[in-house]
Amino acid sequence: MAVLYHVPTSRSLRVLWALEEMGATVEIKSLGVRPRLHEPEYLAINPAGTLPALIDGDRAIYESLAICEYLAAKHGSDLLVAAGEPEWPEFQQWLLYGEATLQAPMSAMARIGRIRNQTPEMQAGIDAVKADFRHSLSMRLKLLEQRLDGRDFLAAGRMTLADISVGYPLFGIGKGGFESLLGPWSAGYRERLLARPAFQRALAVP
Ligand SMILES: N[C@@H](CCC(=O)N[C@@H](CS)C(=O)NCC(=O)O)C(=O)O
């Protein structure tokens, strides 16, 4: 059975969520809260030290969305949109938007927030960078708001991996205190996604 390396609320949540939506399982190895960069055992699995990682036989995959796509294809799940379906381009757009456009500034903000022992000058610089990221995030969210006007899901008229991809940063937006940046369509969509039983079960995995 494939093995998923997991830390609660990290991007491995996307994989667990997809598995719950599909009714599929993998073996879960939970690393606990963020000791992984100094864990030689995990660095032997993933030299980058990032999560998640999926090991399936002699295959290793380190990108959360690639892992989701791999498992969905393996289980013949309609969380994937096939290249022949009319909204395949939109599926690709929103699948990648979730990580590259939304999660990227949020991760950068979280990292900057973890810098300790700053001088007042450094703190001023950090605050300026954070304000810039916040503005950038608010602009990026406009695209999502436009897409969700009158739609329940991002592509193909059904729940897909694109929703799981975007759902992850929307979950983080709550933790980061950025909910006020969401427009009404995006706020309603976020609420519906996070209320899904599959998401709640994935979130509860220790
Ligand atoms: N694009 C990668 C990003 C992986 C990533 O950066 N994961 C975070 C956790 S969510 C991480 O391990 N960061 C390193 C750290 O926090 O030290 C993916 O989607 O899997």
PDB file of N, CA, C and O and ligand atoms in Angstrom, residues 9-12 14 34 36-37 48-52 62-65 99 103 107 111 114 168, ligand 1:
ATOM      1  N   THR A   9      -2.626  19.812   9.047  1.00  0.00           N
ATOM      2  CA  THR A   9      -2.828  21.134   8.420  1.00  0.00           C
ATOM      3  C   THR A   9      -1.760  21.522   7.385  1.00  0.00           C
ATOM      4  O   THR A   9      -1.823  22.608   6.827  1.00  0.00           O
ATOM      5  N   SER A  10      -0.786  20.645   7.132  1.00  0.00           N
ATOM      6  CA  SER A  10       0.129  20.924   6.013  1.00  0.00           C
ATOM      7  C   SER A  10      -0.587  20.535   4.713  1.00  0.00           C
ATOM      8  O   SER A  10      -1.727  20.055   4.734  1.00  0.00           O
ATOM      9  N   ARG A  11       0.097  20.673   3.587  1.00  0.00           N
ATOM     10  CA  ARG A  11      -0.548  20.354   2.309  1.00  0.00           C
ATOM     11  C   ARG A  11      -0.914  18.878   2.175  1.00  0.00           C
ATOM     12  O   ARG A  11      -1.619  18.513   1.234  1.00  0.00           O
ATOM     13  N   SER A  12      -0.458  18.032   3.064  1.00  0.00           N
ATOM     14  CA  SER A  12      -0.917  16.628   3.026  1.00  0.00           C
ATOM     15  C   SER A  12      -2.427  16.565   3.275  1.00  0.00           C
ATOM     16  O   SER A  12      -3.075  15.576   2.928  1.00  0.00           O
ATOM     17  N   ARG A  14      -4.583  18.179   1.641  1.00  0.00           N
ATOM     18  CA  ARG A  14      -5.215  18.051   0.309  1.00  0.00           C
ATOM     19  C   ARG A  14      -5.347  16.581  -0.084  1.00  0.00           C
ATOM     20  O   ARG A  14      -6.373  16.147  -0.613  1.00  0.00           O
ATOM     21  N   ARG A  34       5.876  19.701  12.632  1.00  0.00           N
ATOM     22  CA  ARG A  34       7.018  20.406  12.035  1.00  0.00           C
ATOM     23  C   ARG A  34       8.418  20.148  12.585  1.00  0.00           C
ATOM     24  O   ARG A  34       9.217  21.069  12.638  1.00  0.00           O
ATOM     25  N   ARG A  36      10.273  18.176  10.937  1.00  0.00           N
ATOM     26  CA  ARG A  36      10.759  17.351   9.833  1.00  0.00           C
ATOM     27  C   ARG A  36      12.054  17.835   9.196  1.00  0.00           C
ATOM     28  O   ARG A  36      12.837  17.040   8.708  1.00  0.00           O
ATOM     29  N   LEU A  37      12.295  19.148   9.206  1.00  0.00           N
ATOM     30  CA  LEU A  37      13.484  19.627   8.509  1.00  0.00           C
ATOM     31  C   LEU A  37      14.759  19.119   9.168  1.00  0.00           C
ATOM     32  O   LEU A  37      15.806  19.086   8.558  1.00  0.00           O
ATOM     33  N   ALA A  48      14.213  17.569   0.195  1.00  0.00           N
ATOM     34  CA  ALA A  48      13.772  18.964   0.318  1.00  0.00           C
ATOM     35  C   ALA A  48      13.149  19.221   1.691  1.00  0.00           C
ATOM     36  O   ALA A  48      12.999  20.370   2.108  1.00  0.00           O
ATOM     37  N   GLY A  49      12.743  18.166   2.383  1.00  0.00           N
ATOM     38  CA  GLY A  49      12.157  18.317   3.722  1.00  0.00           C
ATOM     39  C   GLY A  49      10.728  18.827   3.703  1.00  0.00           C
ATOM     40  O   GLY A  49      10.153  19.106   4.751  1.00  0.00           O
ATOM     41  N   THR A  50      10.124  18.944   2.513  1.00  0.00           N
ATOM     42  CA  THR A  50       8.755  19.471   2.446  1.00  0.00           C
ATOM     43  C   THR A  50       7.740  18.334   2.527  1.00  0.00           C
ATOM     44  O   THR A  50       8.064  17.170   2.290  1.00  0.00           O
ATOM     45  N   LEU A  51       6.527  18.714   2.866  1.00  0.00           N
ATOM     46  CA  LEU A  51       5.404  17.771   2.927  1.00  0.00           C
ATOM     47  C   LEU A  51       4.327  18.188   1.942  1.00  0.00           C
ATOM     48  O   LEU A  51       4.165  19.372   1.705  1.00  0.00           O
ATOM     49  N   PRO A  52       3.593  17.279   1.403  1.00  0.00           N
ATOM     50  CA  PRO A  52       3.627  15.845   1.683  1.00  0.00           C
ATOM     51  C   PRO A  52       4.650  15.117   0.805  1.00  0.00           C
ATOM     52  O   PRO A  52       5.261  15.705  -0.077  1.00  0.00           O
ATOM     53  N   TYR A  62       6.311  14.207  -4.648  1.00  0.00           N
ATOM     54  CA  TYR A  62       6.501  15.213  -3.592  1.00  0.00           C
ATOM     55  C   TYR A  62       5.607  16.446  -3.739  1.00  0.00           C
ATOM     56  O   TYR A  62       5.724  17.361  -2.945  1.00  0.00           O
ATOM     57  N   GLU A  63       4.795  16.522  -4.781  1.00  0.00           N
ATOM     58  CA  GLU A  63       3.902  17.680  -4.956  1.00  0.00           C
ATOM     59  C   GLU A  63       2.496  17.262  -4.560  1.00  0.00           C
ATOM     60  O   GLU A  63       1.969  16.269  -5.094  1.00  0.00           O
ATOM     61  N   SER A  64       1.861  18.035  -3.677  1.00  0.00           N
ATOM     62  CA  SER A  64       0.538  17.624  -3.178  1.00  0.00           C
ATOM     63  C   SER A  64      -0.461  17.401  -4.315  1.00  0.00           C
ATOM     64  O   SER A  64      -1.232  16.432  -4.288  1.00  0.00           O
ATOM     65  N   LEU A  65      -0.435  18.281  -5.323  1.00  0.00           N
ATOM     66  CA  LEU A  65      -1.436  18.141  -6.389  1.00  0.00           C
ATOM     67  C   LEU A  65      -1.114  16.975  -7.315  1.00  0.00           C
ATOM     68  O   LEU A  65      -2.015  16.293  -7.813  1.00  0.00           O
ATOM     69  N   GLU A  99      -2.401  26.337  -5.903  1.00  0.00           N
ATOM     70  CA  GLU A  99      -1.052  26.256  -5.332  1.00  0.00           C
ATOM     71  C   GLU A  99      -0.200  27.459  -5.750  1.00  0.00           C
ATOM     72  O   GLU A  99       0.352  28.163  -4.907  1.00  0.00           O
ATOM     73  N   GLN A 103      -1.703  29.879  -2.845  1.00  0.00           N
ATOM     74  CA  GLN A 103      -0.948  29.395  -1.684  1.00  0.00           C
ATOM     75  C   GLN A 103       0.432  30.051  -1.592  1.00  0.00           C
ATOM     76  O   GLN A 103       0.941  30.269  -0.487  1.00  0.00           O
ATOM     77  N   SER A 107       2.050  31.221   1.883  1.00  0.00           N
ATOM     78  CA  SER A 107       3.184  30.527   2.492  1.00  0.00           C
ATOM     79  C   SER A 107       4.310  31.513   2.779  1.00  0.00           C
ATOM     80  O   SER A 107       4.966  31.441   3.829  1.00  0.00           O
ATOM     81  N   ARG A 111       6.014  32.304   6.422  1.00  0.00           N
ATOM     82  CA  ARG A 111       7.459  32.167   6.698  1.00  0.00           C
ATOM     83  C   ARG A 111       8.007  33.460   7.290  1.00  0.00           C
ATOM     84  O   ARG A 111       8.764  33.447   8.263  1.00  0.00           O
ATOM     85  N   ARG A 114       7.471  34.020  10.827  1.00  0.00           N
ATOM     86  CA  ARG A 114       8.212  33.171  11.774  1.00  0.00           C
ATOM     87  C   ARG A 114       9.620  33.695  12.074  1.00  0.00           C
ATOM     88  O   ARG A 114      10.328  33.141  12.903  1.00  0.00           O
ATOM     89  N   TYR A 168      -7.636  24.340   0.004  1.00  0.00           N
ATOM     90  CA  TYR A 168      -6.562  24.344   1.016  1.00  0.00           C
ATOM     91  C   TYR A 168      -6.143  25.771   1.399  1.00  0.00           C
ATOM     92  O   TYR A 168      -6.166  26.118   2.593  1.00  0.00           O
TER      93      TYR A 168
HETATM   94  N1  LIG B   1       4.286  22.763  -3.902  1.00  0.00           N
HETATM   95  C1  LIG B   1       4.509  21.830  -2.820  1.00  0.00           C
HETATM   96  C2  LIG B   1       4.858  22.633  -1.575  1.00  0.00           C
HETATM   97  C3  LIG B   1       5.239  21.771  -0.402  1.00  0.00           C
HETATM   98  C4  LIG B   1       5.494  22.618   0.841  1.00  0.00           C
HETATM   99  O1  LIG B   1       6.119  23.691   0.801  1.00  0.00           O
HETATM  100  N2  LIG B   1       4.976  22.110   1.970  1.00  0.00           N
HETATM  101  C5  LIG B   1       5.134  22.820   3.211  1.00  0.00           C
HETATM  102  C6  LIG B   1       4.117  22.342   4.243  1.00  0.00           C
HETATM  103  S1  LIG B   1       2.492  22.755   3.773  1.00  0.00           S
HETATM  104  C7  LIG B   1       6.500  22.555   3.781  1.00  0.00           C
HETATM  105  O2  LIG B   1       6.843  21.405   3.970  1.00  0.00           O
HETATM  106  N3  LIG B   1       7.267  23.613   4.023  1.00  0.00           N
HETATM  107  C8  LIG B   1       8.570  23.501   4.630  1.00  0.00           C
HETATM  108  C9  LIG B   1       8.547  23.994   6.023  1.00  0.00           C
HETATM  109  O3  LIG B   1       7.486  24.414   6.513  1.00  0.00           O
HETATM  110  O4  LIG B   1       9.591  23.974   6.655  1.00  0.00           O
HETATM  111  C10 LIG B   1       3.235  20.974  -2.635  1.00  0.00           C
HETATM  112  O5  LIG B   1       2.159  21.393  -3.052  1.00  0.00           O
HETATM  113  O6  LIG B   1       3.333  19.861  -2.091  1.00  0.00           O
END
